[in-house]
Coordinates of C-alpha atoms and ligand atoms in Angstrom, one line a residue:
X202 CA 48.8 81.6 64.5
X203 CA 48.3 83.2 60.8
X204 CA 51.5 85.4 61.1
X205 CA 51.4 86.3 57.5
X206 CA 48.9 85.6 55.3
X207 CA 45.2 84.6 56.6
X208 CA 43.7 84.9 53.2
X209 CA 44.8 81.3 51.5
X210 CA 44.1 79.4 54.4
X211 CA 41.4 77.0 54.1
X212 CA 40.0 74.5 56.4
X213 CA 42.7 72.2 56.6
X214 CA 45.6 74.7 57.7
X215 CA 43.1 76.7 59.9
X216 CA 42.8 73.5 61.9
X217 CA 46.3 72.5 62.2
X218 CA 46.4 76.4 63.2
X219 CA 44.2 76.1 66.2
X220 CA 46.2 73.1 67.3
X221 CA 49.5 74.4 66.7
X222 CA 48.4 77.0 69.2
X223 CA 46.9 75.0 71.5
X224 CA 49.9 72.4 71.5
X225 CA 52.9 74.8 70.5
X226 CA 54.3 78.1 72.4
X227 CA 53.8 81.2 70.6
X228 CA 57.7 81.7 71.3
X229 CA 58.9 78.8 68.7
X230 CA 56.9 81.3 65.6
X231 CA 56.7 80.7 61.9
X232 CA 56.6 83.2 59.1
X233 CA 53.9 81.6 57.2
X234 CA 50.8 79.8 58.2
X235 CA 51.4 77.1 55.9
X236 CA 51.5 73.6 56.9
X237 CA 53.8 71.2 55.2
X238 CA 52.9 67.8 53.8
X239 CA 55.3 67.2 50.6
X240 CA 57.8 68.8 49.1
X241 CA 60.2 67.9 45.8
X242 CA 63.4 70.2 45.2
X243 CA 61.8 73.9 45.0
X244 CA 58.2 73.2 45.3
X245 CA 56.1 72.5 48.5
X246 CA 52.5 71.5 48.8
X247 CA 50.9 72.3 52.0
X248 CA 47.4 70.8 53.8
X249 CA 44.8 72.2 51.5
X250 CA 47.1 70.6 48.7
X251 CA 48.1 74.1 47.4
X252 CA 51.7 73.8 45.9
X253 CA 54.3 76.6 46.5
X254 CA 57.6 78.0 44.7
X255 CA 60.3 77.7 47.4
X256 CA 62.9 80.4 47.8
X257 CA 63.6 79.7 51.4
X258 CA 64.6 76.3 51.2
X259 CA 64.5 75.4 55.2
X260 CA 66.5 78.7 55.5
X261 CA 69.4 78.0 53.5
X262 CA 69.6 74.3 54.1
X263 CA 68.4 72.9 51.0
X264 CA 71.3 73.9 48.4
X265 CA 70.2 70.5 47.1
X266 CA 66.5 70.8 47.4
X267 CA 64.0 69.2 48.8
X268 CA 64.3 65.6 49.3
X269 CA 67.0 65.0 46.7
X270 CA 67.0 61.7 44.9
X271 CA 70.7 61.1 45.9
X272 CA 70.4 62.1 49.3
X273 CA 66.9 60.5 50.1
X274 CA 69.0 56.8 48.8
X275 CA 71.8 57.4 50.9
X276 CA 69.8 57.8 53.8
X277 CA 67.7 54.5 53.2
X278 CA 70.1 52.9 52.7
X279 CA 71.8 54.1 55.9
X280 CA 68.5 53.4 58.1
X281 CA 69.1 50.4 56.1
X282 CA 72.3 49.4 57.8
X283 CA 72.0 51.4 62.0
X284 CA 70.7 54.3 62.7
X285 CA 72.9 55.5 65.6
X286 CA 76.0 53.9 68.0
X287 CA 77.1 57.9 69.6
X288 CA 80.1 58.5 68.2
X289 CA 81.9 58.3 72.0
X290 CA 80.7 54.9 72.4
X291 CA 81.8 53.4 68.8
X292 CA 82.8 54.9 65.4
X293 CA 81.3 54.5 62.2
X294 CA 82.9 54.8 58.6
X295 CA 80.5 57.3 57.6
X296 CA 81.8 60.2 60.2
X297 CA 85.1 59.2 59.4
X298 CA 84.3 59.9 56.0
X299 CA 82.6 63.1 55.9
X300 CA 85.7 64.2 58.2
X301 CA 88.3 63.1 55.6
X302 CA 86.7 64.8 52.5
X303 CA 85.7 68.5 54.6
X304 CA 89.5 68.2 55.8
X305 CA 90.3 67.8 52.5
X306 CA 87.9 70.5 51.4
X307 CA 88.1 73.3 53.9
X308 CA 89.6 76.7 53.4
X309 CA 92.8 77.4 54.6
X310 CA 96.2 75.6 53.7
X311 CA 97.5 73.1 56.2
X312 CA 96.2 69.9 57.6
X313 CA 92.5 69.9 59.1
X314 CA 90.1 67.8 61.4
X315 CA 86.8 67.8 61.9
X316 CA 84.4 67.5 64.5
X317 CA 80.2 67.0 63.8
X318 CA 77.3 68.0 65.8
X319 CA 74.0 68.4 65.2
X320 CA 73.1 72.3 65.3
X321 CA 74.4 75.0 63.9
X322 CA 74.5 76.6 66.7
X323 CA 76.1 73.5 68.9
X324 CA 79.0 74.2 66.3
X325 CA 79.4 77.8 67.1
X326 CA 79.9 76.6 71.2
X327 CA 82.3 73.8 70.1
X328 CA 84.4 76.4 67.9
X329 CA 84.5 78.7 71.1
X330 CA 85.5 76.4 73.2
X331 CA 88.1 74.8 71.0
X332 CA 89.2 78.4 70.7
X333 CA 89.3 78.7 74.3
X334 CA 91.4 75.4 75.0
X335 CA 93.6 76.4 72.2
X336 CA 94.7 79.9 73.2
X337 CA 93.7 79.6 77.0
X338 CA 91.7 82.7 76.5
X339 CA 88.1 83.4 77.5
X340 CA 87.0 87.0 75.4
X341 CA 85.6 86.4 71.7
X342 CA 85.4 89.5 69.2
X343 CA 81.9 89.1 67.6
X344 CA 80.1 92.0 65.3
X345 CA 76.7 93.7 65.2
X346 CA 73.5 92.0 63.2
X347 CA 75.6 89.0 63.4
X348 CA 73.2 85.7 64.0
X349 CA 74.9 82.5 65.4
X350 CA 72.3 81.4 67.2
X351 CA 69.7 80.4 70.1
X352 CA 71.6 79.0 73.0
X353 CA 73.1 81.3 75.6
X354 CA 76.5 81.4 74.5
X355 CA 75.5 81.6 70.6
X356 CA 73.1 84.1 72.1
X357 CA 75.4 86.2 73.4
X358 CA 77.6 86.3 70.0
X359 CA 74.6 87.5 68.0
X360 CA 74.3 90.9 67.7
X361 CA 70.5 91.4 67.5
X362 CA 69.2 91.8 71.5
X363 CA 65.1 91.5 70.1
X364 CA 64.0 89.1 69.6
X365 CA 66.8 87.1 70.6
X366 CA 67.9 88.0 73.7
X367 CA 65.2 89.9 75.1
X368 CA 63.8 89.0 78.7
X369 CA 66.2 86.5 79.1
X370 CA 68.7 88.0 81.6
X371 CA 72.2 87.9 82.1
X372 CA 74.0 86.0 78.9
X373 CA 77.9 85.6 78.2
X374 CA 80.6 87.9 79.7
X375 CA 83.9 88.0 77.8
X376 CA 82.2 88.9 74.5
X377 CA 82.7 92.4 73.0
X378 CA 81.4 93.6 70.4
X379 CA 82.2 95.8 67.1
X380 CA 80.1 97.3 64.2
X381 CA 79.6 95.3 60.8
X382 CA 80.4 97.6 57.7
X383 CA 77.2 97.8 56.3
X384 CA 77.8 100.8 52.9
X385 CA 73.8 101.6 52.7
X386 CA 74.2 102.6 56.4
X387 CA 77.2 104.4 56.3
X388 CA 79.6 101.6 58.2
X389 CA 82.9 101.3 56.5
X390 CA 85.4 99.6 57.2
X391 CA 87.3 102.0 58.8
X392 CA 84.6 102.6 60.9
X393 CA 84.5 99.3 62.5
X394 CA 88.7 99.1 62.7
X395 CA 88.3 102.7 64.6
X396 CA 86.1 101.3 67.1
X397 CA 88.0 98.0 67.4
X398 CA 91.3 100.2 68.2
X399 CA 89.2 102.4 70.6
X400 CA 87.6 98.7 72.4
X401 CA 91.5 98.3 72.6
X402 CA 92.4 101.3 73.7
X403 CA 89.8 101.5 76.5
X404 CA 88.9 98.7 77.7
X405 CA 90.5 95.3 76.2
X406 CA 93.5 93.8 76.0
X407 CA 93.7 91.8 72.6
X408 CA 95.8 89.2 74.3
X409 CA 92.9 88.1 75.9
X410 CA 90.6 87.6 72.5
X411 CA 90.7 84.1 72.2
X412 CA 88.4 84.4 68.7
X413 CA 86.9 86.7 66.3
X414 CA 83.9 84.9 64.8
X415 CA 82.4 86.5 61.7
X416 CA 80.0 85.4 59.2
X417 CA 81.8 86.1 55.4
X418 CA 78.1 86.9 54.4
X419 CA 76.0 88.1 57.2
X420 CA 72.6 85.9 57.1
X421 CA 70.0 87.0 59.6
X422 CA 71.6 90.2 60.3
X423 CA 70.8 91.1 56.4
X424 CA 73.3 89.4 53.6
X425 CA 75.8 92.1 54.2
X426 CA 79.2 91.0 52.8
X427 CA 82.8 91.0 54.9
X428 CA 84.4 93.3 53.0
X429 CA 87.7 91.5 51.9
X430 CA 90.0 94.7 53.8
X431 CA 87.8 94.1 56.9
X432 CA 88.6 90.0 56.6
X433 CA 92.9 90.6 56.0
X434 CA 92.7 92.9 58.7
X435 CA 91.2 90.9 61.6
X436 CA 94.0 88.0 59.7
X437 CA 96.3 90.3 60.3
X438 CA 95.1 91.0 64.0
X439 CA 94.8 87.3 64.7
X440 CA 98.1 86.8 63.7
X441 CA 99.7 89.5 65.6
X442 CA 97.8 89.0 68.7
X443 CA 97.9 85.1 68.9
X444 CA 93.6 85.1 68.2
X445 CA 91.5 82.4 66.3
X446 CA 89.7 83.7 63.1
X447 CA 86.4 81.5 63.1
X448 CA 84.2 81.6 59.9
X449 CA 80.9 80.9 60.8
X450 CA 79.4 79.4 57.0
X451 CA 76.2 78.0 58.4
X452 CA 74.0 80.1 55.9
X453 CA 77.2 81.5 53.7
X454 CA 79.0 77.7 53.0
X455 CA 77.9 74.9 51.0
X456 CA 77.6 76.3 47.6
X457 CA 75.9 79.1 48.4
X458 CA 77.8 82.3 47.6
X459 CA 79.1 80.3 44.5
X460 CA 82.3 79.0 46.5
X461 CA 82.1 75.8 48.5
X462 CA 82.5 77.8 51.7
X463 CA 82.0 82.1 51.7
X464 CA 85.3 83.3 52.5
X465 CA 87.0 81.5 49.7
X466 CA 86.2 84.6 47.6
X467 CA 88.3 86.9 49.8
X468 CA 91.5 84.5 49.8
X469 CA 91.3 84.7 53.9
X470 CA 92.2 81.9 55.7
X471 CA 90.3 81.2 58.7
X472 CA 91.7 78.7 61.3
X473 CA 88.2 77.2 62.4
X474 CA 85.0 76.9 59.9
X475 CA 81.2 76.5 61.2
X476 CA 79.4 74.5 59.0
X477 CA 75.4 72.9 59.0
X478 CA 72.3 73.7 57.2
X479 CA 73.2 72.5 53.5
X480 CA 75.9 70.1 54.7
X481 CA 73.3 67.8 55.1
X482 CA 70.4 68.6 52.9
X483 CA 67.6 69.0 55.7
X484 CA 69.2 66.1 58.0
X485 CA 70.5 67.6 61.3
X486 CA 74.3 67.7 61.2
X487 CA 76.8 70.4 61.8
X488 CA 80.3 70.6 62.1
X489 CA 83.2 72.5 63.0
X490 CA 86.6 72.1 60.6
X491 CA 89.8 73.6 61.3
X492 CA 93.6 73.3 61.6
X493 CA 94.7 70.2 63.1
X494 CA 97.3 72.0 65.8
X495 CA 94.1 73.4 67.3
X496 CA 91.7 70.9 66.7
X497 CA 93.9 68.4 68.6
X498 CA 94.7 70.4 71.8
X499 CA 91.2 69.3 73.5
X500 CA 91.4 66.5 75.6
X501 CA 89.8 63.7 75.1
X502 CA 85.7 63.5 76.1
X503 CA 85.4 67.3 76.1
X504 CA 83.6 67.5 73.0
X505 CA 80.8 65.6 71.6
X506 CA 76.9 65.1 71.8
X507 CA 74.6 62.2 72.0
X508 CA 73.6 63.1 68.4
X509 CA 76.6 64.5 66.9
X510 CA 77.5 63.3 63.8
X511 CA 74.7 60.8 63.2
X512 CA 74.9 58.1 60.9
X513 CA 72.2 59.2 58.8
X514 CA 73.7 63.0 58.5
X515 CA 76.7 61.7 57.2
X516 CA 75.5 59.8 54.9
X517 CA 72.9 62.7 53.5
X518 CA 76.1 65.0 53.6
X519 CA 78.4 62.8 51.6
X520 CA 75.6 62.3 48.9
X521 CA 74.9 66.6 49.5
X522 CA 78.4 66.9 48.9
X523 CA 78.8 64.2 45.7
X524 CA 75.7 66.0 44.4
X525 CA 77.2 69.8 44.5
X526 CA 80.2 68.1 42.5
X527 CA 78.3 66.0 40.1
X528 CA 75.8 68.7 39.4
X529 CA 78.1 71.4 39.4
X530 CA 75.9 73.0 41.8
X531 CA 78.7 75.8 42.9
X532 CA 78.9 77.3 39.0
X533 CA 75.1 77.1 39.3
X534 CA 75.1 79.5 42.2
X535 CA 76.7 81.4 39.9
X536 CA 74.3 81.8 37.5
X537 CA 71.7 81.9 39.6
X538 CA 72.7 84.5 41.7
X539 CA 73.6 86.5 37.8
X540 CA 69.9 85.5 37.2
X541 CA 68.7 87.3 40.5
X542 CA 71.1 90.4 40.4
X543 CA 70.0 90.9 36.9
X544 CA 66.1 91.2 37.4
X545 CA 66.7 92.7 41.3
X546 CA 69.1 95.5 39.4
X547 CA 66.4 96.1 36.9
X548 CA 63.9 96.5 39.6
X549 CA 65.8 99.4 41.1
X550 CA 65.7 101.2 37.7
X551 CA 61.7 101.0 37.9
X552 CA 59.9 104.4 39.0
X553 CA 57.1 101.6 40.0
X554 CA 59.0 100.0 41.7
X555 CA 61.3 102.6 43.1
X556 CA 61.4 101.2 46.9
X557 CA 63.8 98.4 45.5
X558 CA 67.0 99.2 46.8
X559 CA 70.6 98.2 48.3
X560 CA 71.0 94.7 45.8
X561 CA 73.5 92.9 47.4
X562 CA 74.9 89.5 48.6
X563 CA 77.7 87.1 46.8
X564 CA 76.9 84.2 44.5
X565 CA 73.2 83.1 44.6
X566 CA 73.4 84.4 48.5
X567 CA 71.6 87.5 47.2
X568 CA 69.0 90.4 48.6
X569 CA 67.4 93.5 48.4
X570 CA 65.9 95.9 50.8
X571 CA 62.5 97.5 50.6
X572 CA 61.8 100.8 52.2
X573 CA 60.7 99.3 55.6
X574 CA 59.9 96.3 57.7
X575 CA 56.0 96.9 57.0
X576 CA 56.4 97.0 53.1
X577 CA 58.5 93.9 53.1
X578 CA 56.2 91.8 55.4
X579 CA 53.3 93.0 53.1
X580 CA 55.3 92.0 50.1
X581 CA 56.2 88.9 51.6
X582 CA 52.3 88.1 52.0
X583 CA 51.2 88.9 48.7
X584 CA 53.6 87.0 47.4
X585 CA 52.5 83.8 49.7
X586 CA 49.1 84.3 48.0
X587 CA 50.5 83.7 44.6
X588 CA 52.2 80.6 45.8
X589 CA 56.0 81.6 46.3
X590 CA 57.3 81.6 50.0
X591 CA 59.9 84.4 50.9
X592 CA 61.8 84.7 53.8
X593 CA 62.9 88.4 55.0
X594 CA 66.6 89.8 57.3
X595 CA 68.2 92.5 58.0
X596 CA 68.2 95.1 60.8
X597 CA 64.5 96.0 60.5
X598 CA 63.5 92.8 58.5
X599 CA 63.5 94.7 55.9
X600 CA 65.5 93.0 53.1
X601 CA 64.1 90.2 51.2
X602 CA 66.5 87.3 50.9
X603 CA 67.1 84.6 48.1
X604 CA 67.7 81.1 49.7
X605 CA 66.3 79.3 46.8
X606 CA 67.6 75.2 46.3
X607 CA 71.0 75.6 43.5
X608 CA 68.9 72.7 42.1
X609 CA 66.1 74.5 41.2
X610 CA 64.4 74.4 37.5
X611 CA 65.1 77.3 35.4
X612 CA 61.3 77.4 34.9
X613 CA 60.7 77.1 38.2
X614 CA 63.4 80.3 39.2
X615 CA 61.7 82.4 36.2
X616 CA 58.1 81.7 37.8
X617 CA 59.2 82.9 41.1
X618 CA 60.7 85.7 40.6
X619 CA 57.5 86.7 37.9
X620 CA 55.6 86.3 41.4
X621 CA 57.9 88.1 43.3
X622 CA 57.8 91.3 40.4
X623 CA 53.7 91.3 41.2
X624 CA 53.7 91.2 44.7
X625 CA 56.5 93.8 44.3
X626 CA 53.9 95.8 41.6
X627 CA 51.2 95.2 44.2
X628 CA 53.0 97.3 47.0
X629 CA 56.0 98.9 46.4
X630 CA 55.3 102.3 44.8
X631 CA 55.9 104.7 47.9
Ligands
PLP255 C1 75.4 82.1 60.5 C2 74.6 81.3 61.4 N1 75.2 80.8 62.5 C3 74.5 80.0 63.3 C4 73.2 79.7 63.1 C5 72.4 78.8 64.1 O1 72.1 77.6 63.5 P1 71.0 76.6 64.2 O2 69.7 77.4 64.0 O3 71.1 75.4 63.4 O4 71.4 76.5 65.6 C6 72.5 80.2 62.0 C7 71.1 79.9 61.8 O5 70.4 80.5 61.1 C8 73.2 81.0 61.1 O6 72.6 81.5 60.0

């Protein structure tokens, strides 16, 4: 499978090609050829020992980078000690842990518990059905371009039909749906509360909305940012209405948007939070946080997972945590994300490179469209033969998006976006 860029492949990943297609469905796809085989915080080397800038970081779920230091001792010392009881059967301090200090961390006043999984999109289900048990409604209020995931529930929340849902018949009932205000596409706000009223005008009864799930920073669906009106006025319908406000800060929390979680920078409280890619620095863990009232109305044995909350994801998240306070790795998402929207900004004044548009995103959650889905892939491949790997979103997958490690090396940031500004040269003028 040489999805994107055939001309750096040597022997090595050509092999591992033909067996990745003999062995693997061509459903489970990846956006480069490349072939893993070591990786340090930003950089990657691959099979032919090439070595690559990483500004994808596992898709948003290395704010820490690759295999940090802090993270890779906590989990030795972990496999060290057990590797895995299931929670149901017998607790360990570890869970308990990570439970205490997200309660203590999450972002809404009030006391919180926590629940962990393993998936983000595991979390999303769990949320919707503490939502359910809480309110003893079924409907959830999603949005379009919204990605929470693969499963057929999550499937059904994400507001993307292909690739996602395509071919795979009849998903969830009880989910409606509204548009996300996008600006470069002409979605305001008002816009999406006009078509909310006219949902409840025509067809739904907001008394039977157990949730509205939104993503602060849209991910997938193209780092478009809840507009702080949009996010008090779905507080205000919650409130009125009796409804959950779920975050979902899989690819928007941890750091990223240069808050701990997304929403902190609109002053919203939500009362359930999605959590899981950086918690845990590349070790599977997710987690849903919210107010204790709700948390606790769910009987006991209705939630949980073999896997949930393993041992040796809690320990890699309390060291992901300790190393976004010791680092200061929130302020550094900061200036990152200054970094990027200063050289993307300067882009869009170029006449060369004039198909650099719509810079957007919060924090170092940042990215840019390009004037089509063809251009970005293209720009995307050239880039991959200079040695930096880019990950595209957005409607048309056409936005490039910054997901780079908070821990990478000034250096290292300056180098990749130099290779980024070529590949850009290379193509763009249209
Ligand atoms: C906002 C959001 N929610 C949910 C998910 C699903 O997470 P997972 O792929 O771990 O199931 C993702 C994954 O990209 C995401 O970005």
């Amino acid at each position: 499978m040489k999805s994107v860029d055939d001309s750096r492949s040597g022997n090595a990943t050509d092999s591992w090609l033909a067996r990745r297609r003999t062995a693997v469905p061509r459903g489970m796809a990846s956006s480069t050829p490349l072939s893993a085989v070591r990786a340090r915080n930003a950089e990657v080397w691959d099979v032919e020992g090439r070595r690559y800038i990483d500004f994808v970081g596992g898709i948003g779920t290395l704010a820490t980078g690759h295999c940090h230091p802090d993270v890779i001792a906590a989990v030795q010392r972990q496999l060290g000690a057990f590797t895995h009881t299931a929670f149901q059967v017998m607790s360990y301090p570890p869970y308990i842990e990570l439970c205490e200090k997200l309660n203590r961390l999450a972002p809404f006043t009030g006391t919180a518990q926590t629940v962990l999984f393993t998936t983000g999109a595991e979390a999303v289900e769990n949320a919707v059905k503490i939502a359910r048990i809480a309110t003893g409604r079924a409907g959830v209020l999603a949005f379009s371009g919204a990605f929470h995931g693969r499963t057929f529930l999550t499937m059904g929340l994400t507001g993307k039909y292909a690739p996602y849902k395509r071919g795979y018949g009849a998903i969830t009932a009880d989910v409606y749906r509204v548009p996300f205000p996008v600006t470069h596409r002409g979605i305001a706000v008002e816009d999406t509360l006009r078509t909310l009223d006219a949902l409840f005008y025509s067809d739904l009864d907001p008394g039977r909305l157990a949730a509205i799930i939104i993503e602060p920073v849209q991910g997938e669906g193209g780092f478009n940012v809840a507009p702080t009106e949009l996010l008090r006025r779905l507080r205000e319908l919650c409130d009125e209405h009796g409804i959950l406000l779920i975050a979902d800060e899989i690819q928007s929390g941890i750091a990223r948007t240069g808050r701990l979680f997304a929403i902190e920078h609109s002053g919203i409280e939500p009362d359930l939070v999605t959590v899981a890619k950086s918690l845990a620095g590349g070790f599977p863990l997710s987690a849903v946080i919210g107010r204790e009232p709700i948390m606790s109305q769910v009987e006991p044995g209705s939630l949980g997972s073999t896997y949930g909350g393993s041992p040796i994801g809690c320990a890699a998240a309390l060291a992901v945590l300790d190393v976004i306070h010791a680092e200061g790795l929130i302020q550094r998402a900061n200036r990152i994300g200054a970094r990027l929207r200063e050289r993307f900004d300067s882009w869009t004044h170029r006449e060369d490179l004039a198909a650099v548009r719509n810079v957007r995103g919060l924090g170092a959650m940042l990215g840019f469209d390009l004037a089509d889905a063809a251009t970005a892939r293209v720009v995307v491949s050239r880039a991959l033969q200079r040695g930096l790997i880019l990950l595209t979103c957005g409607r048309d997958a056409e936005t490039i998006r910054m997901l780079v490690p908070l821990t990478i090396e000034d250096v290292l940031l300056s180098e990749g976006l130099d290779l980024l500004e070529q590949a850009l040269c290379e193509v763009v003028p249209t």
